């Protein structure tokens, strides 16, 4: 027997064609001691583990890639990320995590982080990119219309020259002569009783139409009016805010008169104005829903008006009868215009002695005086106070959020920064004092066709579902509103100098809830009562009405023109004080007297409602019965949570 030693055994190496993996395994410690079968099993296990690991990694990476692609697609349209930032090489998510985003620069100014965030929110909510595309399409249509109008005018001018040069004006004269003959014939028929005038009217229309066809007014070269309503680009408050956020750029013409280019008078190039609009957006977003903001801004356009000689560019919806009426009231008796008490209510003879917004006695306006405008609508009255009585603190209270938003635009676009510092707009309705937590609500209807009539007693059949907005209104006490609105302007406890009540019935909440001392401290109350206008099903109780009327009727304007005051004929009325004027040094003075010593005793003697009202109280008993002045037992209808009246039950 031969003993074989391991050292005497020569290992046979396999060729390159097979066993390469097994040869590699031979070099791994411990594995070389395994049999071929064990090595094969080990190899299969490693292969299986690798396959499972690879599949798992592939699956997870696929999910992550899909999620990342979806996120990147969403971020690709994110207005916060500009192309310049993406060139940095970082992912969109990384840019946002690092505080990256679009930096908005206005001229030499860069918006701070908060203003920048607000501007980006405007761009997103108002979809300013889509607005830019829409505006450019409309502008192209406007340019086409202007081009056609210009070509039309040039064509008529050319034809006029040809007619004059070729003597063809004789043909025109012949046609006109034939028309005139027909007219004379028809007139002769009428003289003989054979005509009814219709042929003569038609002949007149033929002449007018012929003149219009030749360019308007019977002369050549006047152009056509067909394009008048197509040659203007309609810019809304949506455009205003997108401009403030640098989200759009107004288009410009290159071949036509640049004076016709679309523009907004509100000076958004002024950085303070732009900044105030951004602050307004932030405040509005905290108090008003997106839908109401977008709908309101889309309805409102800029209008050039005057407020007693002050040129203003105010924002209100087109065909807003409320704004038109309010402007009539504020411009009453100015440079020969008619005098109006309210909206379309023209002043009657003998009402020249009513207090008006432009002649408030001097002791009630000026520095450290408080003017409270309850139901301020679009802010026109508050603006007039800022113009006419500088440094008078104005608290402008408006319950309807669309009107509150529009009035704030008007303040920012028309008042200086100093003037705005004295005007405090508050979004709230005035409730009673009986809510311990100072919070309650009601429902209103806001009508863009009548923005001065936001209330809860509009007739349901008048509701325009395409335009009108139903609102939930936050009610607060007047004391809480004033505490918020005038924390620094006035000394603590400053009484109300002038209270303007034009709030569609809220006087029946506000007046009865006031402490007697607070009410008596009010210097002057303007406005009106609304009992005769409120439908019966929505009237407050007769007891609440009596408390309200008995107080406000001690003030001259109410006793002079509110029929409800005739219920208290012997009630004393405060004397009518002299009006305000402005003397040369800019200080306030009295228009009718030089000093208090010259006020006649008859002017300040105590009078009753019967003395002041005069003939207004004729037929009062029938009016009171018709309007159920003494017959409403409770406040159930008044406090009903509905935005309108189901039927007109007066």
XYZ file of C-alpha atoms in Angstrom, residues 57-289:
233
model
C -34.146 48.112 -5.005
C -35.640 48.402 -8.478
C -39.208 48.434 -7.136
C -38.509 51.103 -4.503
C -36.577 53.278 -6.920
C -39.427 53.059 -9.418
C -41.931 54.264 -6.850
C -39.654 57.095 -5.776
C -38.988 58.099 -9.350
C -42.694 58.238 -10.135
C -43.413 60.312 -7.042
C -40.507 62.611 -7.792
C -41.637 63.071 -11.393
C -45.160 63.915 -10.237
C -43.827 66.426 -7.721
C -41.491 67.941 -10.283
C -44.344 68.305 -12.746
C -46.375 70.134 -10.090
C -43.440 72.313 -9.131
C -42.664 73.098 -12.743
C -45.763 75.295 -12.701
C -45.089 76.681 -9.242
C -44.830 80.501 -9.539
C -42.543 80.590 -6.504
C -39.674 79.073 -8.512
C -38.206 81.209 -11.253
C -36.078 79.876 -14.154
C -33.063 81.667 -12.685
C -33.341 79.713 -9.449
C -33.641 76.399 -11.271
C -30.334 77.141 -13.008
C -28.612 76.752 -9.648
C -28.643 72.983 -10.171
C -30.587 72.180 -7.020
C -33.854 70.287 -7.092
C -37.091 72.209 -6.769
C -37.714 70.640 -3.377
C -34.264 71.672 -2.205
C -34.827 75.249 -3.365
C -38.060 75.448 -1.428
C -36.529 73.860 1.673
C -33.681 76.358 1.544
C -36.138 79.245 1.329
C -35.797 79.478 -2.418
C -38.534 81.145 -4.434
C -39.274 83.964 -6.789
C -37.899 87.270 -5.527
C -40.074 90.151 -6.706
C -38.293 93.429 -7.340
C -40.196 96.640 -8.021
C -37.865 99.230 -9.493
C -35.105 99.818 -6.959
C -37.111 98.142 -4.201
C -37.127 94.462 -3.337
C -40.169 93.201 -1.475
C -39.438 91.880 1.973
C -40.174 88.237 2.731
C -43.748 88.808 3.928
C -44.677 91.103 1.036
C -43.032 88.687 -1.377
C -45.130 85.829 -0.003
C -48.295 87.924 -0.350
C -47.436 88.843 -3.951
C -46.903 85.187 -4.817
C -50.235 84.333 -3.215
C -51.933 86.966 -5.396
C -50.325 85.498 -8.509
C -51.544 82.032 -7.605
C -55.083 82.848 -6.371
C -55.923 85.308 -9.157
C -54.131 83.187 -11.777
C -52.263 86.185 -13.115
C -50.534 84.135 -15.838
C -53.898 83.213 -17.346
C -55.025 86.826 -16.933
C -51.972 87.988 -18.887
C -52.857 85.658 -21.784
C -56.495 86.717 -21.682
C -55.560 90.392 -21.612
C -53.232 90.045 -24.597
C -55.945 88.323 -26.625
C -58.424 91.070 -25.776
C -55.851 93.736 -26.556
C -55.225 92.231 -29.988
C -58.970 92.368 -30.611
C -58.981 96.014 -29.500
C -56.103 96.824 -31.845
C -57.952 95.160 -34.711
C -61.065 97.209 -33.936
C -59.029 100.411 -33.758
C -57.360 99.574 -37.042
C -60.733 99.005 -38.710
C -62.081 102.244 -37.253
C -59.052 104.135 -38.557
C -59.369 102.561 -41.999
C -63.078 103.385 -41.979
C -62.340 107.030 -41.192
C -59.623 107.266 -43.826
C -61.902 105.702 -46.446
C -64.653 108.237 -45.798
C -62.162 111.085 -45.949
C -60.843 109.805 -49.261
C -64.338 109.437 -50.687
C -65.185 112.945 -49.534
C -62.192 114.294 -51.436
C -63.193 112.346 -54.541
C -66.747 113.641 -54.370
C -65.538 117.193 -54.040
C -62.898 116.864 -56.764
C -65.142 115.132 -59.301
C -68.171 117.307 -58.770
C -70.222 114.328 -57.652
C -71.540 116.371 -54.792
C -74.234 117.421 -57.301
C -75.539 113.866 -57.228
C -75.689 113.959 -53.468
C -77.568 117.256 -53.633
C -80.069 115.725 -56.058
C -80.717 112.827 -53.686
C -81.190 115.219 -50.802
C -83.544 117.349 -52.949
C -85.647 114.275 -53.692
C -85.906 113.509 -50.009
C -86.908 117.113 -49.322
C -89.602 116.944 -52.030
C -91.019 113.846 -50.384
C -91.061 115.614 -47.047
C -92.863 118.642 -48.483
C -95.372 116.366 -50.197
C -96.123 114.561 -46.954
C -96.515 117.844 -45.102
C -98.999 118.950 -47.743
C -100.888 115.697 -47.241
C -101.069 116.417 -43.519
C -102.398 119.918 -44.164
C -105.143 118.400 -46.326
C -105.921 115.806 -43.669
C -104.587 112.909 -45.762
C -101.459 112.085 -43.756
C -100.777 110.872 -40.227
C -97.188 112.078 -39.950
C -95.586 108.661 -40.101
C -94.213 109.215 -43.624
C -92.726 112.519 -42.510
C -91.035 110.807 -39.577
C -89.649 108.143 -41.876
C -88.260 110.819 -44.176
C -86.519 112.460 -41.234
C -85.047 109.119 -40.294
C -83.853 108.656 -43.884
C -82.043 111.976 -43.763
C -80.489 111.155 -40.394
C -79.445 107.698 -41.518
C -77.961 109.091 -44.704
C -75.938 111.584 -42.715
C -74.802 108.867 -40.308
C -73.796 106.675 -43.215
C -71.616 109.454 -44.502
C -69.698 109.646 -41.267
C -72.025 111.040 -38.598
C -73.796 114.387 -38.244
C -74.447 114.659 -41.968
C -70.778 115.336 -42.774
C -68.049 113.239 -44.287
C -65.059 111.965 -42.417
C -66.689 111.548 -39.003
C -66.034 107.826 -38.811
C -68.363 105.181 -37.398
C -69.498 104.753 -33.810
C -69.713 101.006 -34.297
C -66.299 100.425 -32.795
C -66.655 102.731 -29.761
C -67.487 99.893 -27.408
C -64.720 97.702 -28.816
C -61.746 100.041 -28.655
C -61.214 99.969 -24.914
C -59.596 97.264 -22.815
C -61.611 96.578 -19.681
C -59.311 96.529 -16.645
C -60.733 95.262 -13.360
C -59.492 95.210 -9.780
C -58.125 91.752 -10.573
C -55.701 93.448 -12.944
C -54.880 95.990 -10.236
C -53.749 93.364 -7.748
C -51.852 91.352 -10.355
C -50.040 94.546 -11.307
C -49.247 95.218 -7.654
C -47.776 91.703 -7.413
C -45.764 92.148 -10.623
C -47.808 89.261 -12.005
C -48.794 90.932 -15.283
C -47.612 93.687 -17.605
C -50.063 95.964 -19.381
C -49.811 95.687 -23.178
C -48.786 98.596 -25.341
C -49.503 99.493 -28.933
C -46.639 99.951 -31.372
C -48.324 101.615 -34.326
C -51.303 103.469 -32.856
C -51.510 106.416 -30.504
C -49.888 105.345 -27.238
C -52.213 107.639 -25.288
C -54.915 105.025 -25.873
C -52.861 102.264 -24.260
C -54.598 100.558 -21.324
C -53.731 102.102 -17.989
C -54.862 102.335 -14.387
C -54.814 105.683 -12.651
C -54.138 104.142 -9.246
C -50.425 104.824 -8.801
C -49.023 101.339 -8.269
C -45.632 102.609 -9.426
C -45.555 104.382 -6.091
C -44.018 101.816 -3.772
C -46.094 102.932 -0.771
C -49.321 102.461 -2.736
C -48.200 99.055 -3.948
C -47.191 98.057 -0.436
C -50.565 99.145 0.953
C -52.362 97.031 -1.675
C -50.304 94.000 -0.693
C -51.206 94.638 2.953
C -54.862 94.910 1.955
C -54.669 91.545 0.209
C -53.226 89.963 3.334
C -56.010 91.430 5.468
C -58.703 90.394 2.992
C -57.419 86.813 2.763
C -57.669 86.539 6.552
C -61.326 87.658 6.586
C -62.918 86.841 3.208
C -63.204 83.606 1.231
